[in-house]
Amino acid sequence: GAGVARSAVATRWSDEENVRWRAAIPGRGFSTPIVWENRIYLTTAVPLEEPAQEEQPTRGRGGFGRRGPRGSATVRTAFLVLCLDLASGEELWRREACEAKPHEGYHRAYGSHASVSPVTDGSKLICSFGSQGIYCYDMDGELLWQHDPGVDLEMRMQFGEGANPVLHDDVYVHAFDHEGDSFLLALDAKSGEVKWRRERDEPSCWSTPLVTEHDGAWQVITSGSNRTRSYELFGGKELWQCGGIGLNVIPTVVRHGDLILVMSGFREPNLQAIRLGGKGDITDADPSPVAWSSQRGTSYTASPVLHEGLYYCVQDGGKLSCFDATSGKPFYLEERLPRGTDLKASPLAAGEVLYVATEEGDVHMIALGEKYKLLGTNSLTDQFFIASPIAVRGNLLLRGRSDLFCIREDDSDGD
């Protein structure tokens, strides 16, 4: 969850250069793909009816469009899981998880009915469509089990569903935080049976939890508007909680040493580094459990990158900050990326480069380290990056409007 790839990837590409393959993806989905061995897995949602004609939004810097953030009227939709070959982009299989008419729309520009990324342990592929259910397949697409969470999520201003789950040691954990009765759900990844479920006093949240071990105990840590909370992974008991960080919490929880870093970037932005080891409500504990905090430079939608002790945050309007993850010292704060940059995708560290994908189809490359340095920008025509870039064995995968691109600077298959 730290946003760091294991290998370097291309630093130069265009429509004609270093695009190894381009695969058309049906429907609309902004979930970030995942890769296991030589296969890519992703989700999408294909409308089966024509939507009612509505005024189209305008999209400007950080804007929600003329008529607000809500998506168009919902129609009956096929929810699909796709498997592609990493080397060629060829579709190996697709499965229809279900057909349904969603009860609620999504953000016109940035939302979709397939915004939750799959998770896998190499034997099971678990794909969530939120209110439409959770589906588990083997790696060749055979359905193993499915689970109905029994909720129609009521997301704030119909921004859309999109909180990602985590999977560890056959425990699948998914937060269902919304404007109704929120809860954290843990399933047995082998059977789909409920292991535990905990009610949560939280409004809409899209943050990915963190599974981590401390003092011999595995725990799952969730951020939220009201509280950051830690639960026993294998039993669901709440271990500790700390005062929250503001509305519309989206960025992923990450860990640095014995610090848990959580962040929000909406109306009252806040970044907190919380010490592990507390018990109960530690909000007002003395000494404070918050080692450091910042109200500047925080991300709204993009998750951070934590690389070699440096914590990188990129803001929707195109500003980048870098903190010392231990002390909170800002090495640089709100450095502006090239003019015209808007973004929702999370950045990626690969090699010595931080890749920042934008709504304009650009990917800015910034040198990793304590000093801000723009290395260059690569562009693909008529693209719109909401899904985050991923890198594996020298391949950079970029999911655009309706295509998945594989970028590579050489002809080898990687190792």
PDB file of C-alpha atoms in Angstrom, residues 17-286:
ATOM      1  CA  GLU A  17       6.716   5.441 -29.050  1.00  0.00           C
ATOM      2  CA  ASN A  18       7.129   2.651 -26.493  1.00  0.00           C
ATOM      3  CA  VAL A  19       3.443   1.663 -26.399  1.00  0.00           C
ATOM      4  CA  ARG A  20       3.847  -2.098 -26.338  1.00  0.00           C
ATOM      5  CA  TRP A  21       0.112  -2.716 -26.653  1.00  0.00           C
ATOM      6  CA  ARG A  22      -3.269  -1.034 -26.229  1.00  0.00           C
ATOM      7  CA  ALA A  23      -6.342  -3.018 -25.192  1.00  0.00           C
ATOM      8  CA  ALA A  24      -9.916  -1.747 -25.443  1.00  0.00           C
ATOM      9  CA  ILE A  25     -11.871  -2.155 -22.192  1.00  0.00           C
ATOM     10  CA  PRO A  26     -15.676  -2.227 -22.504  1.00  0.00           C
ATOM     11  CA  GLY A  27     -17.918  -0.004 -20.410  1.00  0.00           C
ATOM     12  CA  ARG A  28     -16.777   2.413 -17.729  1.00  0.00           C
ATOM     13  CA  GLY A  29     -14.533   1.500 -14.831  1.00  0.00           C
ATOM     14  CA  PHE A  30     -11.938   3.444 -12.887  1.00  0.00           C
ATOM     15  CA  SER A  31     -10.645   0.613 -10.713  1.00  0.00           C
ATOM     16  CA  THR A  32      -6.874   0.276 -10.778  1.00  0.00           C
ATOM     17  CA  PRO A  33      -5.852  -3.058 -12.377  1.00  0.00           C
ATOM     18  CA  ILE A  34      -3.751  -5.602 -10.497  1.00  0.00           C
ATOM     19  CA  VAL A  35      -1.178  -8.084 -11.814  1.00  0.00           C
ATOM     20  CA  TRP A  36      -0.371 -11.609 -10.657  1.00  0.00           C
ATOM     21  CA  GLU A  37       2.440 -13.406 -12.505  1.00  0.00           C
ATOM     22  CA  ASN A  38       1.691 -12.805 -16.205  1.00  0.00           C
ATOM     23  CA  ARG A  39      -1.969 -11.845 -15.939  1.00  0.00           C
ATOM     24  CA  ILE A  40      -3.785  -8.556 -15.426  1.00  0.00           C
ATOM     25  CA  TYR A  41      -7.113  -8.460 -13.594  1.00  0.00           C
ATOM     26  CA  LEU A  42      -9.561  -5.569 -13.614  1.00  0.00           C
ATOM     27  CA  THR A  43     -13.245  -4.728 -13.306  1.00  0.00           C
ATOM     28  CA  THR A  44     -15.640  -2.677 -15.394  1.00  0.00           C
ATOM     29  CA  ALA A  45     -19.354  -1.911 -15.669  1.00  0.00           C
ATOM     30  CA  VAL A  46     -21.186  -2.001 -19.004  1.00  0.00           C
ATOM     31  CA  PRO A  47     -24.582  -0.261 -19.340  1.00  0.00           C
ATOM     32  CA  LEU A  48     -27.200  -2.467 -20.993  1.00  0.00           C
ATOM     33  CA  GLU A  49     -29.607   0.395 -21.716  1.00  0.00           C
ATOM     34  CA  GLU A  50     -29.332   3.921 -23.058  1.00  0.00           C
ATOM     35  CA  PRO A  51     -29.314   6.443 -20.189  1.00  0.00           C
ATOM     36  CA  ALA A  52     -31.834   9.258 -20.177  1.00  0.00           C
ATOM     37  CA  GLN A  53     -30.578  12.379 -21.929  1.00  0.00           C
ATOM     38  CA  GLU A  54     -29.196  14.858 -19.416  1.00  0.00           C
ATOM     39  CA  GLU A  55     -27.176  18.026 -19.547  1.00  0.00           C
ATOM     40  CA  GLN A  56     -23.505  17.161 -19.853  1.00  0.00           C
ATOM     41  CA  PRO A  57     -21.145  18.521 -17.227  1.00  0.00           C
ATOM     42  CA  THR A  58     -18.213  20.801 -17.804  1.00  0.00           C
ATOM     43  CA  ARG A  59     -14.989  19.773 -16.159  1.00  0.00           C
ATOM     44  CA  GLY A  60     -12.561  22.441 -15.022  1.00  0.00           C
ATOM     45  CA  ARG A  61      -9.848  22.652 -12.432  1.00  0.00           C
ATOM     46  CA  GLY A  62     -11.085  20.590  -9.505  1.00  0.00           C
ATOM     47  CA  GLY A  63     -14.638  21.226 -10.716  1.00  0.00           C
ATOM     48  CA  PHE A  64     -17.710  19.055 -10.380  1.00  0.00           C
ATOM     49  CA  GLY A  65     -19.528  20.329 -13.481  1.00  0.00           C
ATOM     50  CA  ARG A  66     -22.399  22.758 -13.910  1.00  0.00           C
ATOM     51  CA  ARG A  67     -24.971  20.634 -12.138  1.00  0.00           C
ATOM     52  CA  GLY A  68     -22.904  19.303  -9.305  1.00  0.00           C
ATOM     53  CA  PRO A  69     -21.131  15.993  -8.828  1.00  0.00           C
ATOM     54  CA  ARG A  70     -23.950  13.499  -9.317  1.00  0.00           C
ATOM     55  CA  GLY A  71     -23.836  10.996 -12.141  1.00  0.00           C
ATOM     56  CA  SER A  72     -26.538  10.486 -14.726  1.00  0.00           C
ATOM     57  CA  ALA A  73     -29.595   8.333 -14.081  1.00  0.00           C
ATOM     58  CA  THR A  74     -28.702   4.704 -13.440  1.00  0.00           C
ATOM     59  CA  VAL A  75     -29.585   1.960 -15.923  1.00  0.00           C
ATOM     60  CA  ARG A  76     -29.375  -1.805 -15.902  1.00  0.00           C
ATOM     61  CA  THR A  77     -25.694  -2.686 -15.946  1.00  0.00           C
ATOM     62  CA  ALA A  78     -23.466  -5.724 -16.420  1.00  0.00           C
ATOM     63  CA  PHE A  79     -20.664  -5.919 -13.841  1.00  0.00           C
ATOM     64  CA  LEU A  80     -17.651  -7.597 -15.419  1.00  0.00           C
ATOM     65  CA  VAL A  81     -14.313  -9.068 -14.355  1.00  0.00           C
ATOM     66  CA  LEU A  82     -11.615  -9.244 -17.062  1.00  0.00           C
ATOM     67  CA  CYS A  83      -8.325 -11.107 -17.280  1.00  0.00           C
ATOM     68  CA  LEU A  84      -5.692  -9.982 -19.817  1.00  0.00           C
ATOM     69  CA  ASP A  85      -2.303 -11.332 -20.818  1.00  0.00           C
ATOM     70  CA  LEU A  86       0.467  -9.042 -19.549  1.00  0.00           C
ATOM     71  CA  ALA A  87       2.746  -9.654 -22.542  1.00  0.00           C
ATOM     72  CA  SER A  88       0.186  -8.995 -25.289  1.00  0.00           C
ATOM     73  CA  GLY A  89      -2.920  -7.385 -23.785  1.00  0.00           C
ATOM     74  CA  GLU A  90      -5.007 -10.233 -25.195  1.00  0.00           C
ATOM     75  CA  GLU A  91      -8.187 -10.943 -23.248  1.00  0.00           C
ATOM     76  CA  LEU A  92      -7.900 -14.384 -21.691  1.00  0.00           C
ATOM     77  CA  TRP A  93     -11.317 -14.493 -20.036  1.00  0.00           C
ATOM     78  CA  ARG A  94     -14.189 -12.362 -18.820  1.00  0.00           C
ATOM     79  CA  ARG A  95     -16.924 -13.119 -16.336  1.00  0.00           C
ATOM     80  CA  GLU A  96     -20.180 -11.369 -15.648  1.00  0.00           C
ATOM     81  CA  ALA A  97     -20.475 -11.136 -11.891  1.00  0.00           C
ATOM     82  CA  CYS A  98     -24.084  -9.923 -12.083  1.00  0.00           C
ATOM     83  CA  GLU A  99     -26.587  -7.706 -13.847  1.00  0.00           C
ATOM     84  CA  ALA A 100     -28.373  -5.038 -11.827  1.00  0.00           C
ATOM     85  CA  LYS A 101     -29.776  -1.530 -11.932  1.00  0.00           C
ATOM     86  CA  PRO A 102     -27.753   0.411  -9.359  1.00  0.00           C
ATOM     87  CA  HIS A 103     -29.803   2.328  -6.812  1.00  0.00           C
ATOM     88  CA  GLU A 104     -27.500   5.360  -6.929  1.00  0.00           C
ATOM     89  CA  GLY A 105     -25.308   7.184  -9.417  1.00  0.00           C
ATOM     90  CA  TYR A 106     -21.725   8.411  -9.241  1.00  0.00           C
ATOM     91  CA  HIS A 107     -19.635  11.530  -9.786  1.00  0.00           C
ATOM     92  CA  ARG A 108     -20.144  12.579 -13.410  1.00  0.00           C
ATOM     93  CA  ALA A 109     -16.475  13.043 -14.209  1.00  0.00           C
ATOM     94  CA  TYR A 110     -14.622  10.838 -11.757  1.00  0.00           C
ATOM     95  CA  GLY A 111     -16.997   8.061 -10.742  1.00  0.00           C
ATOM     96  CA  SER A 112     -17.969   4.678 -12.099  1.00  0.00           C
ATOM     97  CA  HIS A 113     -19.855   1.583 -10.983  1.00  0.00           C
ATOM     98  CA  ALA A 114     -16.541  -0.305 -11.075  1.00  0.00           C
ATOM     99  CA  SER A 115     -14.124   1.755  -8.993  1.00  0.00           C
ATOM    100  CA  VAL A 116     -13.038  -0.927  -6.489  1.00  0.00           C
ATOM    101  CA  SER A 117      -9.813  -2.753  -7.349  1.00  0.00           C
ATOM    102  CA  PRO A 118      -9.591  -6.557  -7.108  1.00  0.00           C
ATOM    103  CA  VAL A 119      -7.350  -8.297  -4.569  1.00  0.00           C
ATOM    104  CA  THR A 120      -5.608 -11.654  -4.844  1.00  0.00           C
ATOM    105  CA  ASP A 121      -3.285 -14.016  -2.995  1.00  0.00           C
ATOM    106  CA  GLY A 122      -2.401 -15.964  -6.127  1.00  0.00           C
ATOM    107  CA  SER A 123      -5.053 -18.635  -5.714  1.00  0.00           C
ATOM    108  CA  LYS A 124      -8.186 -16.515  -5.210  1.00  0.00           C
ATOM    109  CA  LEU A 125      -9.256 -13.344  -7.009  1.00  0.00           C
ATOM    110  CA  ILE A 126     -11.820 -11.328  -5.025  1.00  0.00           C
ATOM    111  CA  CYS A 127     -13.704  -8.570  -6.823  1.00  0.00           C
ATOM    112  CA  SER A 128     -16.102  -6.197  -5.102  1.00  0.00           C
ATOM    113  CA  PHE A 129     -18.821  -4.161  -6.735  1.00  0.00           C
ATOM    114  CA  GLY A 130     -19.884  -2.753  -3.380  1.00  0.00           C
ATOM    115  CA  SER A 131     -23.655  -2.721  -3.096  1.00  0.00           C
ATOM    116  CA  GLN A 132     -23.847  -5.242  -5.968  1.00  0.00           C
ATOM    117  CA  GLY A 133     -21.888  -7.884  -4.098  1.00  0.00           C
ATOM    118  CA  ILE A 134     -18.482  -9.459  -3.606  1.00  0.00           C
ATOM    119  CA  TYR A 135     -17.348 -12.241  -5.963  1.00  0.00           C
ATOM    120  CA  CYS A 136     -14.468 -14.682  -5.575  1.00  0.00           C
ATOM    121  CA  TYR A 137     -12.932 -16.549  -8.540  1.00  0.00           C
ATOM    122  CA  ASP A 138     -10.021 -18.855  -9.017  1.00  0.00           C
ATOM    123  CA  MET A 139      -7.278 -17.504 -11.256  1.00  0.00           C
ATOM    124  CA  ASP A 140      -8.915 -18.995 -14.343  1.00  0.00           C
ATOM    125  CA  GLY A 141     -12.280 -17.370 -13.724  1.00  0.00           C
ATOM    126  CA  GLU A 142     -14.280 -20.106 -12.019  1.00  0.00           C
ATOM    127  CA  LEU A 143     -16.647 -18.628  -9.447  1.00  0.00           C
ATOM    128  CA  LEU A 144     -15.833 -19.989  -5.980  1.00  0.00           C
ATOM    129  CA  TRP A 145     -18.276 -17.984  -3.885  1.00  0.00           C
ATOM    130  CA  GLN A 146     -20.204 -14.730  -3.720  1.00  0.00           C
ATOM    131  CA  HIS A 147     -21.398 -12.605  -0.834  1.00  0.00           C
ATOM    132  CA  ASP A 148     -24.169 -10.027  -0.601  1.00  0.00           C
ATOM    133  CA  PRO A 149     -23.166  -7.372   1.987  1.00  0.00           C
ATOM    134  CA  GLY A 150     -26.853  -6.513   2.364  1.00  0.00           C
ATOM    135  CA  VAL A 151     -26.522  -2.756   1.925  1.00  0.00           C
ATOM    136  CA  ASP A 152     -27.414  -0.082  -0.613  1.00  0.00           C
ATOM    137  CA  LEU A 153     -24.659   2.398   0.038  1.00  0.00           C
ATOM    138  CA  GLU A 154     -25.729   6.036   0.294  1.00  0.00           C
ATOM    139  CA  MET A 155     -22.548   7.881  -0.615  1.00  0.00           C
ATOM    140  CA  ARG A 156     -22.081  11.553   0.149  1.00  0.00           C
ATOM    141  CA  MET A 157     -23.596  13.643  -2.686  1.00  0.00           C
ATOM    142  CA  GLN A 158     -23.668  10.464  -4.781  1.00  0.00           C
ATOM    143  CA  PHE A 159     -19.926  10.700  -5.341  1.00  0.00           C
ATOM    144  CA  GLY A 160     -20.005   6.938  -6.013  1.00  0.00           C
ATOM    145  CA  GLU A 161     -18.666   3.811  -4.349  1.00  0.00           C
ATOM    146  CA  GLY A 162     -14.978   2.995  -4.445  1.00  0.00           C
ATOM    147  CA  ALA A 163     -13.399   2.010  -1.107  1.00  0.00           C
ATOM    148  CA  ASN A 164     -10.816  -0.696  -1.735  1.00  0.00           C
ATOM    149  CA  PRO A 165     -10.570  -3.884   0.392  1.00  0.00           C
ATOM    150  CA  VAL A 166      -7.514  -5.664   1.780  1.00  0.00           C
ATOM    151  CA  LEU A 167      -6.674  -9.378   1.921  1.00  0.00           C
ATOM    152  CA  HIS A 168      -4.299 -11.029   4.369  1.00  0.00           C
ATOM    153  CA  ASP A 169      -3.925 -14.636   5.502  1.00  0.00           C
ATOM    154  CA  ASP A 170      -7.351 -15.627   4.122  1.00  0.00           C
ATOM    155  CA  VAL A 171      -9.106 -12.699   5.823  1.00  0.00           C
ATOM    156  CA  TYR A 172     -10.788 -10.294   3.410  1.00  0.00           C
ATOM    157  CA  VAL A 173     -11.638  -6.905   4.977  1.00  0.00           C
ATOM    158  CA  HIS A 174     -13.857  -4.263   3.391  1.00  0.00           C
ATOM    159  CA  ALA A 175     -15.106  -0.991   4.904  1.00  0.00           C
ATOM    160  CA  PHE A 176     -18.656   0.077   4.020  1.00  0.00           C
ATOM    161  CA  ASP A 177     -18.688   3.676   5.271  1.00  0.00           C
ATOM    162  CA  HIS A 178     -21.550   5.784   3.971  1.00  0.00           C
ATOM    163  CA  GLU A 179     -24.364   8.125   5.026  1.00  0.00           C
ATOM    164  CA  GLY A 180     -26.356   5.210   6.454  1.00  0.00           C
ATOM    165  CA  ASP A 181     -25.338   2.534   8.954  1.00  0.00           C
ATOM    166  CA  SER A 182     -21.616   2.017   8.303  1.00  0.00           C
ATOM    167  CA  PHE A 183     -19.702  -1.166   9.096  1.00  0.00           C
ATOM    168  CA  LEU A 184     -16.418  -2.993   8.633  1.00  0.00           C
ATOM    169  CA  LEU A 185     -16.805  -6.491   7.179  1.00  0.00           C
ATOM    170  CA  ALA A 186     -14.358  -9.408   7.384  1.00  0.00           C
ATOM    171  CA  LEU A 187     -14.946 -12.530   5.286  1.00  0.00           C
ATOM    172  CA  ASP A 188     -13.245 -15.907   5.190  1.00  0.00           C
ATOM    173  CA  ALA A 189     -11.509 -15.714   1.808  1.00  0.00           C
ATOM    174  CA  LYS A 190     -11.807 -19.482   1.332  1.00  0.00           C
ATOM    175  CA  SER A 191     -15.564 -19.728   1.800  1.00  0.00           C
ATOM    176  CA  GLY A 192     -17.035 -16.231   1.753  1.00  0.00           C
ATOM    177  CA  GLU A 193     -18.500 -16.743   5.227  1.00  0.00           C
ATOM    178  CA  VAL A 194     -18.609 -13.778   7.595  1.00  0.00           C
ATOM    179  CA  LYS A 195     -15.794 -13.921  10.167  1.00  0.00           C
ATOM    180  CA  TRP A 196     -16.829 -10.710  11.892  1.00  0.00           C
ATOM    181  CA  ARG A 197     -18.648  -7.458  11.317  1.00  0.00           C
ATOM    182  CA  ARG A 198     -18.287  -4.229  13.315  1.00  0.00           C
ATOM    183  CA  GLU A 199     -20.633  -1.262  13.200  1.00  0.00           C
ATOM    184  CA  ARG A 200     -18.886   2.069  12.638  1.00  0.00           C
ATOM    185  CA  ASP A 201     -19.843   5.619  13.497  1.00  0.00           C
ATOM    186  CA  GLU A 202     -18.502   7.025  10.244  1.00  0.00           C
ATOM    187  CA  PRO A 203     -19.898   8.981   7.277  1.00  0.00           C
ATOM    188  CA  SER A 204     -18.797   8.313   3.683  1.00  0.00           C
ATOM    189  CA  CYS A 205     -15.159   7.282   3.414  1.00  0.00           C
ATOM    190  CA  TRP A 206     -13.140   5.806   0.540  1.00  0.00           C
ATOM    191  CA  SER A 207      -9.845   5.029   2.271  1.00  0.00           C
ATOM    192  CA  THR A 208      -8.091   1.672   1.911  1.00  0.00           C
ATOM    193  CA  PRO A 209      -7.308   0.067   5.307  1.00  0.00           C
ATOM    194  CA  LEU A 210      -3.881  -1.177   6.331  1.00  0.00           C
ATOM    195  CA  VAL A 211      -3.162  -4.665   7.665  1.00  0.00           C
ATOM    196  CA  THR A 212      -0.050  -4.658   9.829  1.00  0.00           C
ATOM    197  CA  GLU A 213       1.558  -6.406  12.813  1.00  0.00           C
ATOM    198  CA  HIS A 214       2.568  -4.745  16.085  1.00  0.00           C
ATOM    199  CA  ASP A 215       3.782  -6.431  19.276  1.00  0.00           C
ATOM    200  CA  GLY A 216       2.898  -9.839  17.839  1.00  0.00           C
ATOM    201  CA  ALA A 217      -0.721  -8.924  17.005  1.00  0.00           C
ATOM    202  CA  TRP A 218      -2.107  -8.502  13.501  1.00  0.00           C
ATOM    203  CA  GLN A 219      -4.464  -5.581  13.163  1.00  0.00           C
ATOM    204  CA  VAL A 220      -6.407  -3.753  10.477  1.00  0.00           C
ATOM    205  CA  ILE A 221      -6.291   0.029  10.682  1.00  0.00           C
ATOM    206  CA  THR A 222      -8.936   2.248   9.106  1.00  0.00           C
ATOM    207  CA  SER A 223      -9.003   6.029   8.766  1.00  0.00           C
ATOM    208  CA  GLY A 224     -12.236   7.983   8.988  1.00  0.00           C
ATOM    209  CA  SER A 225     -13.768  11.392   9.488  1.00  0.00           C
ATOM    210  CA  ASN A 226     -14.596  10.707  13.142  1.00  0.00           C
ATOM    211  CA  ARG A 227     -11.878   8.300  14.183  1.00  0.00           C
ATOM    212  CA  THR A 228      -8.839   6.386  13.014  1.00  0.00           C
ATOM    213  CA  ARG A 229      -9.438   2.906  14.413  1.00  0.00           C
ATOM    214  CA  SER A 230      -7.504  -0.316  14.853  1.00  0.00           C
ATOM    215  CA  TYR A 231      -9.195  -3.749  15.009  1.00  0.00           C
ATOM    216  CA  GLU A 232      -7.897  -7.242  15.627  1.00  0.00           C
ATOM    217  CA  LEU A 233      -7.568  -8.833  12.198  1.00  0.00           C
ATOM    218  CA  PHE A 234      -8.655 -12.293  13.354  1.00  0.00           C
ATOM    219  CA  GLY A 235     -11.406 -11.294  15.785  1.00  0.00           C
ATOM    220  CA  GLY A 236     -12.576  -7.798  15.008  1.00  0.00           C
ATOM    221  CA  LYS A 237     -12.143  -6.393  18.521  1.00  0.00           C
ATOM    222  CA  GLU A 238     -11.401  -2.679  18.512  1.00  0.00           C
ATOM    223  CA  LEU A 239      -7.898  -2.083  19.905  1.00  0.00           C
ATOM    224  CA  TRP A 240      -7.636   1.706  19.819  1.00  0.00           C
ATOM    225  CA  GLN A 241      -9.100   4.831  18.275  1.00  0.00           C
ATOM    226  CA  CYS A 242      -7.846   8.341  17.723  1.00  0.00           C
ATOM    227  CA  GLY A 243      -9.668  11.566  16.805  1.00  0.00           C
ATOM    228  CA  GLY A 244     -10.484  11.809  13.110  1.00  0.00           C
ATOM    229  CA  ILE A 245      -9.036  13.859  10.303  1.00  0.00           C
ATOM    230  CA  GLY A 246     -12.003  15.521   8.572  1.00  0.00           C
ATOM    231  CA  LEU A 247     -14.634  14.839   5.932  1.00  0.00           C
ATOM    232  CA  ASN A 248     -14.301  12.739   2.763  1.00  0.00           C
ATOM    233  CA  VAL A 249     -11.324  10.629   3.818  1.00  0.00           C
ATOM    234  CA  ILE A 250      -9.873   8.911   0.745  1.00  0.00           C
ATOM    235  CA  PRO A 251      -6.057   8.310   0.864  1.00  0.00           C
ATOM    236  CA  THR A 252      -4.707   4.902   1.853  1.00  0.00           C
ATOM    237  CA  VAL A 253      -3.373   4.273   5.368  1.00  0.00           C
ATOM    238  CA  VAL A 254       0.393   3.602   5.389  1.00  0.00           C
ATOM    239  CA  ARG A 255       2.960   2.709   8.058  1.00  0.00           C
ATOM    240  CA  HIS A 256       6.460   4.025   8.700  1.00  0.00           C
ATOM    241  CA  GLY A 257       8.255   2.378  11.596  1.00  0.00           C
ATOM    242  CA  ASP A 258       5.874   2.595  14.538  1.00  0.00           C
ATOM    243  CA  LEU A 259       3.881   5.441  12.983  1.00  0.00           C
ATOM    244  CA  ILE A 260       0.579   5.134  11.140  1.00  0.00           C
ATOM    245  CA  LEU A 261       0.039   7.945   8.629  1.00  0.00           C
ATOM    246  CA  VAL A 262      -3.528   8.986   7.773  1.00  0.00           C
ATOM    247  CA  MET A 263      -4.643  11.943   5.722  1.00  0.00           C
ATOM    248  CA  SER A 264      -7.557  13.975   4.366  1.00  0.00           C
ATOM    249  CA  GLY A 265      -7.597  16.941   2.007  1.00  0.00           C
ATOM    250  CA  PHE A 266     -11.152  18.274   1.885  1.00  0.00           C
ATOM    251  CA  ARG A 267     -12.426  21.369   3.721  1.00  0.00           C
ATOM    252  CA  GLU A 268     -10.337  20.893   6.871  1.00  0.00           C
ATOM    253  CA  PRO A 269      -7.281  19.034   5.537  1.00  0.00           C
ATOM    254  CA  ASN A 270      -5.222  17.094   8.021  1.00  0.00           C
ATOM    255  CA  LEU A 271      -2.305  14.683   8.030  1.00  0.00           C
ATOM    256  CA  GLN A 272      -1.517  12.758  11.208  1.00  0.00           C
ATOM    257  CA  ALA A 273       1.312  10.431  12.157  1.00  0.00           C
ATOM    258  CA  ILE A 274      -0.110   8.298  14.988  1.00  0.00           C
ATOM    259  CA  ARG A 275       2.092   6.149  17.223  1.00  0.00           C
ATOM    260  CA  LEU A 276       1.254   2.478  17.434  1.00  0.00           C
ATOM    261  CA  GLY A 277       0.861   0.786  20.805  1.00  0.00           C
ATOM    262  CA  GLY A 278      -2.074   2.656  22.306  1.00  0.00           C
ATOM    263  CA  LYS A 279      -5.171   1.107  23.842  1.00  0.00           C
ATOM    264  CA  GLY A 280      -8.735   2.387  23.936  1.00  0.00           C
ATOM    265  CA  ASP A 281      -9.484   6.017  23.047  1.00  0.00           C
ATOM    266  CA  ILE A 282      -6.070   7.650  22.741  1.00  0.00           C
ATOM    267  CA  THR A 283      -7.281  10.970  21.306  1.00  0.00           C
ATOM    268  CA  ASP A 284      -6.411  13.015  24.407  1.00  0.00           C
ATOM    269  CA  ALA A 285      -3.695  10.774  25.819  1.00  0.00           C
ATOM    270  CA  ASP A 286      -0.609  12.312  27.395  1.00  0.00           C
TER     271      ASP A 286
END
